[in-house]
Every structure is written in structure tokens, then in C-alpha cells.
XYZ file of C-alpha atoms in Angstrom:
517
model
C 28.828 -23.406 -18.962
C 25.920 -25.349 -17.352
C 24.426 -28.725 -18.092
C 20.651 -29.073 -18.398
C 19.177 -32.551 -18.026
C 15.725 -33.943 -17.833
C 14.292 -34.786 -14.464
C 14.238 -38.536 -13.604
C 10.460 -38.564 -13.647
C 10.499 -37.462 -17.295
C 12.486 -40.578 -18.392
C 10.128 -43.436 -19.307
C 12.772 -46.152 -19.491
C 15.721 -46.755 -17.201
C 17.784 -47.526 -20.291
C 16.762 -44.325 -22.093
C 19.688 -41.908 -22.181
C 19.130 -38.582 -20.580
C 19.288 -35.613 -22.904
C 22.124 -33.381 -21.862
C 22.471 -29.854 -23.238
C 25.394 -27.623 -22.606
C 24.529 -23.907 -22.552
C 26.651 -20.940 -21.602
C 25.461 -19.420 -18.343
C 25.237 -16.090 -20.160
C 22.304 -17.453 -22.140
C 20.378 -18.259 -18.944
C 21.206 -14.813 -17.643
C 19.928 -13.202 -20.818
C 16.687 -15.179 -20.720
C 16.031 -14.512 -17.033
C 16.794 -10.824 -17.427
C 13.955 -10.491 -19.937
C 11.312 -11.805 -17.492
C 9.518 -8.949 -15.751
C 6.958 -10.593 -13.523
C 8.440 -12.215 -10.384
C 5.902 -15.045 -10.560
C 7.113 -15.867 -14.063
C 10.746 -15.903 -13.015
C 9.861 -18.280 -10.147
C 8.116 -20.563 -12.622
C 11.164 -20.364 -14.840
C 13.424 -21.302 -11.964
C 11.252 -24.281 -11.004
C 11.185 -25.602 -14.539
C 14.597 -27.203 -14.118
C 16.980 -27.842 -11.254
C 19.843 -26.052 -12.970
C 17.618 -23.127 -13.946
C 16.909 -22.792 -10.223
C 20.572 -22.959 -9.306
C 21.358 -20.054 -11.643
C 18.226 -17.927 -11.477
C 17.455 -17.985 -7.766
C 20.813 -16.875 -6.323
C 21.789 -14.551 -9.210
C 18.590 -12.899 -10.397
C 16.051 -12.904 -7.616
C 18.645 -11.370 -5.313
C 19.393 -8.485 -7.663
C 15.917 -7.744 -9.043
C 15.351 -5.596 -5.890
C 18.175 -3.235 -4.955
C 17.691 -1.480 -1.630
C 20.229 0.291 0.527
C 21.196 3.613 2.109
C 22.731 6.133 -0.233
C 25.733 6.252 2.148
C 26.443 2.501 1.832
C 29.331 2.955 -0.546
C 30.356 -0.732 -0.368
C 26.903 -1.850 -1.492
C 26.753 0.562 -4.432
C 30.326 -0.328 -5.410
C 29.254 -3.950 -5.644
C 26.344 -3.007 -7.869
C 28.640 -0.999 -10.128
C 31.069 -3.901 -10.365
C 28.401 -6.328 -11.560
C 26.503 -4.724 -14.461
C 25.652 -8.237 -15.706
C 23.428 -8.657 -12.669
C 22.213 -5.082 -12.155
C 20.960 -5.201 -15.757
C 18.138 -7.374 -14.419
C 17.189 -4.996 -11.581
C 13.514 -3.971 -11.626
C 13.141 -2.134 -8.271
C 15.556 0.329 -6.687
C 14.957 1.814 -3.213
C 17.368 4.454 -1.977
C 17.090 4.673 1.794
C 18.137 7.338 4.261
C 21.548 7.203 5.878
C 22.039 6.631 9.624
C 22.427 9.823 11.641
C 25.981 10.994 12.203
C 27.611 13.346 14.634
C 28.778 15.668 11.874
C 27.239 16.662 8.605
C 29.445 15.286 5.812
C 28.797 16.111 2.212
C 26.477 13.781 0.379
C 27.677 14.715 -3.106
C 30.081 11.791 -3.657
C 27.646 9.240 -2.302
C 24.756 10.510 -4.419
C 26.943 10.481 -7.521
C 27.714 6.849 -6.855
C 23.976 6.077 -6.557
C 23.344 7.846 -9.871
C 26.086 5.822 -11.503
C 24.621 2.595 -10.160
C 21.149 3.467 -11.445
C 22.634 3.903 -14.920
C 23.584 0.221 -14.884
C 19.882 -0.758 -14.539
C 18.357 -0.493 -18.052
C 15.264 -2.479 -17.078
C 14.421 -0.451 -13.954
C 10.635 -0.366 -13.458
C 10.128 1.058 -9.976
C 12.049 3.677 -7.975
C 11.586 4.587 -4.323
C 13.313 7.478 -2.503
C 12.974 7.775 1.242
C 15.833 10.066 2.428
C 15.050 13.697 3.168
C 15.334 15.923 0.106
C 17.285 18.599 1.944
C 20.629 19.140 0.221
C 23.275 21.750 0.964
C 25.610 23.427 -1.456
C 25.780 23.353 -5.211
C 27.680 20.037 -5.269
C 25.014 18.172 -3.338
C 22.206 19.746 -5.353
C 23.825 18.745 -8.603
C 24.382 15.218 -7.323
C 20.789 14.955 -6.114
C 19.489 16.191 -9.469
C 21.753 13.667 -11.180
C 19.997 10.808 -9.334
C 16.666 11.932 -10.772
C 18.267 12.398 -14.177
C 19.499 8.798 -14.044
C 15.989 7.598 -13.210
C 14.490 9.565 -16.116
C 17.120 8.146 -18.474
C 16.047 4.598 -17.706
C 12.876 5.250 -19.757
C 10.926 2.288 -18.394
C 10.194 3.428 -14.840
C 6.504 2.970 -14.174
C 6.256 3.164 -10.400
C 7.444 6.060 -8.240
C 7.467 6.471 -4.467
C 8.895 9.461 -2.614
C 8.403 9.203 1.156
C 9.664 11.858 3.570
C 9.520 12.238 7.361
C 6.704 14.447 8.607
C 8.711 16.385 11.265
C 10.774 18.171 10.408
C 9.824 18.447 6.745
C 12.788 18.329 4.389
C 13.305 21.452 2.323
C 13.239 20.934 -1.420
C 16.706 21.951 -2.707
C 17.126 25.168 -4.613
C 18.212 23.813 -7.978
C 21.409 25.191 -9.386
C 19.579 25.919 -12.646
C 15.985 27.008 -13.233
C 13.372 25.083 -11.258
C 11.476 24.142 -14.422
C 14.568 22.213 -15.640
C 14.812 19.974 -12.595
C 15.063 16.369 -13.935
C 12.284 14.976 -11.753
C 9.644 16.850 -13.785
C 10.662 14.938 -16.930
C 9.281 11.650 -15.645
C 6.255 10.338 -17.513
C 4.381 7.201 -18.419
C 3.953 6.277 -14.753
C 1.498 3.611 -13.577
C 1.573 4.350 -9.868
C 2.717 7.358 -7.827
C 3.040 7.526 -4.003
C 4.021 10.872 -2.419
C 4.169 11.036 1.410
C 5.104 14.372 3.055
C 7.314 15.316 0.104
C 8.839 18.761 0.391
C 8.355 19.760 -3.244
C 4.574 19.755 -2.655
C 5.047 22.523 -0.081
C 6.135 25.063 -2.722
C 3.658 26.353 -5.252
C 6.247 26.627 -8.007
C 7.445 23.062 -7.715
C 3.866 21.778 -7.338
C 3.060 23.361 -10.699
C 6.099 21.653 -12.218
C 5.119 18.228 -10.761
C 1.767 18.595 -12.596
C 3.784 17.867 -15.754
C 4.556 14.409 -14.415
C 0.858 13.642 -13.982
C -0.024 15.117 -17.389
C 2.620 12.923 -19.007
C 1.247 9.792 -17.294
C -2.151 9.245 -18.947
C -2.096 5.578 -17.997
C -1.785 6.266 -14.237
C -3.665 3.585 -12.234
C -2.729 4.387 -8.584
C -2.209 7.790 -6.945
C -1.380 8.033 -3.232
C -0.668 11.507 -1.705
C -0.204 12.338 1.985
C 0.543 15.951 2.894
C -0.062 18.272 5.839
C 0.273 21.746 4.442
C -2.532 24.275 4.803
C -1.412 26.223 1.692
C -1.406 23.223 -0.645
C -3.431 23.520 -3.863
C -4.817 20.304 -5.275
C -5.927 21.962 -8.476
C -2.368 23.153 -9.121
C -0.947 19.651 -8.708
C -3.572 18.042 -10.922
C -3.231 20.627 -13.688
C -4.769 19.450 -16.901
C -4.038 15.789 -16.306
C -6.625 13.191 -17.292
C -7.245 10.111 -15.164
C -9.122 7.810 -17.549
C -7.332 4.740 -16.201
C -7.031 5.621 -12.488
C -8.193 2.630 -10.372
C -7.035 3.511 -6.817
C -6.892 6.965 -5.234
C -5.715 7.845 -1.705
C -5.659 11.512 -0.612
C -4.761 12.423 2.982
C -4.548 16.174 2.621
C -4.667 18.494 5.596
C -5.056 21.659 3.517
C -7.433 24.608 3.333
C -10.821 23.050 2.402
C -12.378 25.948 0.516
C -9.510 26.018 -1.938
C -9.435 22.227 -2.460
C -12.989 20.868 -2.180
C -14.019 21.857 -5.738
C -10.770 20.379 -7.123
C -11.522 17.122 -5.306
C -15.044 16.986 -6.728
C -13.782 17.707 -10.247
C -11.132 14.996 -9.850
C -13.698 12.362 -8.826
C -15.882 13.307 -11.782
C -13.081 12.508 -14.262
C -12.057 9.127 -12.929
C -14.486 6.750 -14.726
C -12.541 3.602 -13.848
C -11.916 4.382 -10.152
C -12.465 1.265 -8.042
C -10.897 2.193 -4.686
C -11.200 5.607 -3.026
C -9.827 6.791 0.309
C -9.509 10.390 1.445
C -9.310 12.446 4.625
C -9.783 16.028 5.833
C -11.113 17.709 2.653
C -14.929 17.730 2.442
C -16.937 17.816 -0.746
C -18.604 21.164 -1.406
C -21.249 19.798 -3.756
C -22.774 16.515 -5.002
C -20.976 14.809 -7.841
C -22.489 14.806 -11.313
C -24.798 11.968 -12.237
C -22.854 9.000 -13.559
C -19.718 9.717 -11.553
C -17.664 6.848 -10.145
C -19.593 4.125 -11.988
C -17.035 1.422 -11.089
C -16.457 2.325 -7.410
C -16.071 -0.825 -5.285
C -14.158 0.263 -2.183
C -14.662 3.461 -0.182
C -12.995 4.790 2.965
C -13.572 8.428 3.983
C -14.182 10.366 7.180
C -17.569 11.404 5.738
C -18.417 8.010 4.350
C -21.723 7.775 6.242
C -22.970 11.014 4.710
C -21.388 10.400 1.350
C -23.531 7.369 0.698
C -26.669 8.114 2.749
C -27.257 8.883 6.438
C -25.826 6.205 8.730
C -26.745 8.130 11.906
C -29.546 10.427 13.013
C -26.976 13.260 13.433
C -25.868 13.267 9.810
C -26.762 16.496 8.008
C -29.237 16.043 5.190
C -27.370 18.679 3.182
C -24.140 16.684 3.048
C -23.284 15.971 -0.633
C -23.488 12.376 -1.819
C -20.936 10.819 -4.102
C -23.515 8.297 -5.314
C -26.584 10.109 -6.685
C -29.974 8.781 -5.687
C -30.802 8.419 -9.403
C -28.823 5.185 -9.558
C -31.482 2.570 -10.337
C -29.836 -0.407 -8.587
C -27.712 -0.806 -5.449
C -23.994 -0.358 -5.842
C -21.901 -3.495 -5.560
C -19.360 -2.072 -3.122
C -17.070 -4.783 -1.794
C -15.293 -2.692 0.912
C -16.404 0.161 3.157
C -14.366 2.018 5.722
C -14.557 4.608 8.557
C -18.062 3.408 9.464
C -19.553 4.408 12.832
C -22.096 2.114 14.363
C -24.313 3.998 16.828
C -26.868 2.564 19.249
C -30.493 3.630 18.947
C -30.857 2.956 15.199
C -33.344 0.542 13.905
C -31.806 -2.655 12.521
C -30.361 -2.102 9.054
C -30.306 1.735 9.187
C -26.518 1.823 9.365
C -26.243 0.349 5.834
C -27.182 2.830 3.083
C -29.963 1.642 0.786
C -27.664 2.161 -2.194
C -25.245 -0.488 -0.902
C -25.871 -4.204 -1.480
C -24.979 -5.894 1.818
C -24.832 -9.320 0.250
C -21.825 -8.173 -1.855
C -19.850 -6.283 0.809
C -16.799 -8.313 1.835
C -14.658 -5.810 3.848
C -15.711 -3.513 6.653
C -13.621 -1.111 8.690
C -15.174 0.551 11.733
C -14.258 3.905 13.252
C -16.571 3.432 16.267
C -19.154 0.970 17.534
C -21.339 1.388 20.603
C -21.216 -2.196 21.745
C -21.504 -5.900 20.966
C -25.165 -5.835 20.117
C -25.011 -3.177 17.419
C -21.826 -4.750 16.006
C -23.412 -8.254 15.889
C -26.533 -6.848 14.155
C -24.385 -5.085 11.541
C -22.249 -8.172 10.856
C -25.348 -10.315 10.372
C -26.406 -8.070 7.512
C -23.238 -8.922 5.613
C -23.396 -12.664 4.815
C -20.289 -12.526 2.611
C -18.073 -10.652 5.071
C -14.466 -11.856 4.849
C -12.424 -8.987 6.286
C -13.293 -7.036 9.452
C -11.312 -4.320 11.159
C -12.419 -2.860 14.502
C -10.664 0.170 15.992
C -7.792 -0.188 18.382
C -8.523 0.077 22.089
C -6.870 -0.514 25.413
C -9.261 -1.127 28.248
C -6.544 -0.870 30.852
C -6.699 2.856 30.194
C -10.339 3.882 29.970
C -9.646 6.927 27.844
C -8.360 4.621 25.050
C -11.664 2.798 24.733
C -13.630 2.998 21.492
C -16.855 1.479 22.740
C -19.179 2.570 25.572
C -18.181 -0.502 27.580
C -15.520 -3.201 27.585
C -15.976 -6.301 25.511
C -15.200 -9.640 27.092
C -13.773 -12.685 25.367
C -17.002 -14.654 25.385
C -18.819 -11.841 23.633
C -16.579 -11.985 20.590
C -17.912 -15.373 19.649
C -21.398 -13.870 19.721
C -20.220 -11.441 16.997
C -17.972 -13.606 14.899
C -20.288 -16.568 14.651
C -22.564 -14.360 12.619
C -19.812 -14.060 10.003
C -19.034 -17.644 9.103
C -17.099 -16.607 5.942
C -14.704 -14.315 7.896
C -11.071 -14.887 6.940
C -9.217 -11.826 8.388
C -9.982 -10.147 11.660
C -8.092 -6.962 12.744
C -8.782 -6.206 16.379
C -5.687 -4.790 18.116
C -5.873 -5.088 21.910
C -9.547 -6.041 22.050
C -8.604 -9.523 23.194
C -7.411 -8.467 26.611
C -10.095 -9.286 29.175
C -10.572 -6.091 31.231
C -11.513 -8.114 34.331
C -8.166 -9.920 34.475
C -6.015 -6.982 35.505
C -3.455 -9.242 37.107
C -2.746 -11.139 33.893
C -1.207 -8.130 32.098
C -0.693 -8.879 28.439
C 0.772 -12.337 28.765
C -2.400 -14.037 27.548
C -3.091 -11.775 24.524
C -1.690 -14.233 21.947
C -3.489 -17.093 23.562
C -6.801 -15.259 23.458
C -6.245 -14.387 19.761
C -5.526 -18.042 19.037
C -8.773 -19.034 20.767
C -10.740 -16.668 18.543
C -8.944 -17.988 15.429
C -9.600 -21.619 16.284
C -13.258 -20.958 16.990
C -14.094 -19.935 13.433
C -14.209 -22.337 10.485
C -12.597 -20.063 7.870
C -10.628 -17.572 10.015
C -7.001 -17.631 9.010
C -5.532 -14.448 10.414
C -6.130 -12.557 13.652
C -4.293 -9.318 14.425
C -3.877 -8.146 17.981
C -1.957 -5.817 20.247
C 0.963 -7.072 22.289
C 4.175 -5.729 23.779
C 5.601 -6.266 20.303
C 3.205 -4.346 18.068
C 1.909 -5.584 14.741
C 1.789 -9.215 15.769
C -0.787 -11.589 14.356
C -1.860 -15.176 14.688
C -1.969 -17.111 11.428
C -3.866 -20.352 11.277
C -2.578 -22.802 8.696
C -4.657 -25.035 6.470
C -3.623 -27.944 8.672
C -5.143 -26.258 11.711
C -1.782 -25.324 13.212
C -1.090 -21.739 14.178
C 1.901 -19.452 14.560
C 2.650 -15.837 15.413
C 4.160 -13.509 12.825
C 5.075 -9.894 12.301
C 2.552 -8.435 9.874
C 3.492 -4.743 9.814
C 1.151 -1.799 9.911
C -1.309 -1.379 7.090
C -0.120 0.805 4.220
C -3.562 1.708 2.984
C -6.386 -0.733 3.464
C -8.168 -0.221 0.178
C -5.121 -1.408 -1.727
C -4.578 -4.625 0.263
C -4.696 -7.548 -2.132
C -6.315 -10.933 -1.732
C -2.945 -12.598 -1.150
C -2.830 -11.097 2.357
C -1.681 -14.384 3.833
C 1.462 -14.388 1.728
C 2.155 -10.772 2.660
C 1.752 -11.554 6.305
C 4.252 -14.384 6.023
C 6.690 -12.085 4.274
C 6.517 -9.444 6.996
C 3.854 -6.913 6.036
C 3.039 -4.494 3.283
C 3.955 -1.171 4.855
C 7.609 -1.511 4.014
C 8.380 0.211 0.748
C 10.213 -2.788 -0.678
C 7.338 -5.130 0.076
C 4.933 -2.534 -1.173
C 6.595 -2.437 -4.553
C 6.910 -6.198 -4.857
C 3.218 -6.575 -3.978
C 1.785 -3.789 -6.108
C 3.967 -4.093 -9.195
C 4.681 -7.832 -9.230
C 8.328 -7.052 -9.950
């Protein structure tokens, strides 16, 4: 039982009696469990002091469940408190620490499956251990985990992330491959697959196509795979992507087999806003009217895909934006751009791109300060700038023709007065001060941050990677761990909050940030 009372500020008269209500704590639990969005549950907790005392420790702690599958004590706790796990929205099953021997995983996986069955409101599921399972018992237990996920019925976000080397082998299912429970998932909003072993086998790829076909409302698709025999057309099947907004494809696969499938995919994504892909070239121009809502683009061939950025670009390279478009595209983000010297001012920016609208720019190469400054000046609304990593102590790591000194950065950044975020790992080390080592890196990043009126975050290289300087609204600054980028086109405007929380590359943070759960 809890007592709910009005706040003192809500009482107009000192003599007015405070309204006291006695409610069973189970009622608060039931109300809090129905709230999906994490921002809403925070607002609920802040509405009353006693709401906060119940909701914050009990519900915010259990809305995200994340642990190794071998942590039996953790999963036992989850099983013992179904009243709290009933509010879980995100479950992340992590890999187990390496052991000297190879014990069976069957019992541990069965416990994970049982715990998942106590989460009726599960919205997002992430699996990061290798999928390699040995023996019928382990295979049945692994399949039971996926069966438990399917049984939840409300899962909308799926992430399966595997190590690249060595790739885990997809288990030979005890029954027929087409009956593996994973293929029964549907109704997904976002899918992230990184080096997953079932995409390395043609038969299981064809089965996974059922998941995409049964998810007509899919909004985000992120696939990373290095397998020369992979077939994109097999994975896509007959799926429609009428609601897809963000697409990331990093596929190192045979281009002839996959380029047409890529073009066909882009032509049936009318709501696509963010596009990033690598390795697979387009074999032909897209049909007129394709990608009408595209706002953010990052691709290895981005210069040629929009219009020639450099004099070496082949005129026969297909364009994803036909020249028949009557007005410039309002792209807000552009990545993998190479700025070469020798071009007339403005020739790096395609005529089909409105520079006054572009807010984010990622560079793959720039020849020097002059060409970079000229490019930045063409983007009056630039708020987010990433320059490639370099280490001028080792000349082979350089990404410009010559080193850039501290004083030269002000020459560039002063031309972008609206800049808020600057990613420039290791470019703040003055190459002339070889005796200083890296001790002054943070100080130099702070100097850059303080020299700009709106700059709030500066990323840099240091002995502890992924460090950044954050400048507060009061002018104070501090260093934080920001994590490596997950994929830049999906980074949201609340980057400052993410930086304070520790970065968006971690799967848990990724789910909290993308799903709002």
C-alpha cells in the first residue's frame, strides 16, 4: 500500500488539508506496465514523488533486461519476479565469457527461453552470442529461445549481431530447416543483422525472406555481411518496403549477382529517407521518380551517384537521382565525399543538391585546408561535420596531402558558425610538437570547442579511444566516452544525450535510442 499526496506547492492554504489516497502498489505496477514509451514513463514518475519512488527503482530497471545467457543467477532472478519482468520491453542476450572447456549450453538456453516467456510485453530482442550450437540438446534449446520470442507476439525490433572472425555456423536444426522458429517472426519495424551465420547458407536465406515478407511495416533495415556467395534477391524475396525509411547495406558479395537486386530494391522504397551502402555498385540508373523522399545518403560512389564531384568520375556511372528532377533535392546529410584540389569553387557539390539545406557532411578525403574551407562555406546551415581519422605522427596514416595545424582549423570552422558537432579524431595533434606526445590532445579539442559560438561536441583521438569534449550550455566543458558510431545516417538529433549516456554503438543503447523503449 502506498500513500499519494499533493505536493506542497499545490496547496493554496496552509490550513487546507492535503488529499491523501491509499492505493495498492499493484495498481501502480499495473499502470506503469502499460506505458510503452520511456519518455512517458519518466513523465509518469515525475508526476508525483511516490510515483517516482515506485516506478523508477521497480520499472525502469526491468524494462531493459541484458545479460549473458550463462548468467544463471540473473535469469533465475528474472524468473522469480514475473511481476516485474511483465513490464520488460527490451531483452538482450549476450555472449558468455570464454571458458577453458566447452560445457553444454542447453540448460542455460532453456533458462533464457523460460525467462523470455515471462515477458508478455517484449518489444525488442537482441542476440549477440555466436549461433554455433553442438548436439541435439543445444540445438533444441537454441530453437526454443526463438520460439519464445515468436510467442511474445509484440516483438517489433530484432538485432542479431555475430563476430566476423570466425563466423559462427548456423545450427543444423533437429527438424526441417523450414520449421525453424526464427522464420515465424513477422510484423517487425526494424531489423539489424551483422555477420549472421544464417545469411551464409542459401537455404536459410530463402527462409529468412519470410520474415521480411511478413513485416510490411518495416521502417529500418541494417545488414552487414562479408560473403561472396550471398544473394540479395533471395533474401528480399517478394517483400514490399512501402514504409522503409532507413536502409544500411554493407555487403561484400559478388556484384554482378546483386547489383540489379539493389537497384530494384531502391526503386520500391518510396518513403526511404536515409540510405547507406558499400561494395555493391549500381548496374543501371534508377527509374524516374525513385527515392522521392531521400534526405541522407552515404555510399562509396556517392560522388558519381549524384553527379560528378571530381574530374576522374566516369560519365557512365549510373545516377540515383535522375536529371529530370525539376528542383534541387533537399538532402540534409551527405557522406563519403572526397574533396579534391584543382576543382573550381562549387564543383564538388552536385547541382541537384541544395547546399543551403545540407546540415551534415562526412568526408572520405580532403586535399587540404583551402578546399575544405571553400566547401564548408557553401553550406551555411552545416551543423554536423566529420573529417576522416588521421595520425600525423605516422605519415602513412594521413588523409590529407599535408598536415593541418591548430591555427588552420579556426580558418575552416569559422566559416560554419552553426556547427554543433565536429568529429575529427586525432586531427588536433600539432605535428610540429613531437615532444608533446598526446598529452595535449584534450586541451586542443577544448580550444576548438570554446572558439565556436554553437559548438557543443568535439570528438578526438586519445590514448583512450572514443573520447569527446562536451561543452555545456553554461560554457563549462567535460570529457566523456561517446562510443564508436553505429551508423551515421541513423544518428538522431538528441546526440548530446546519447553522448552523455555513453554512445550509441552498444546494442542496449541502440535499442533505447531507436525504439524509445
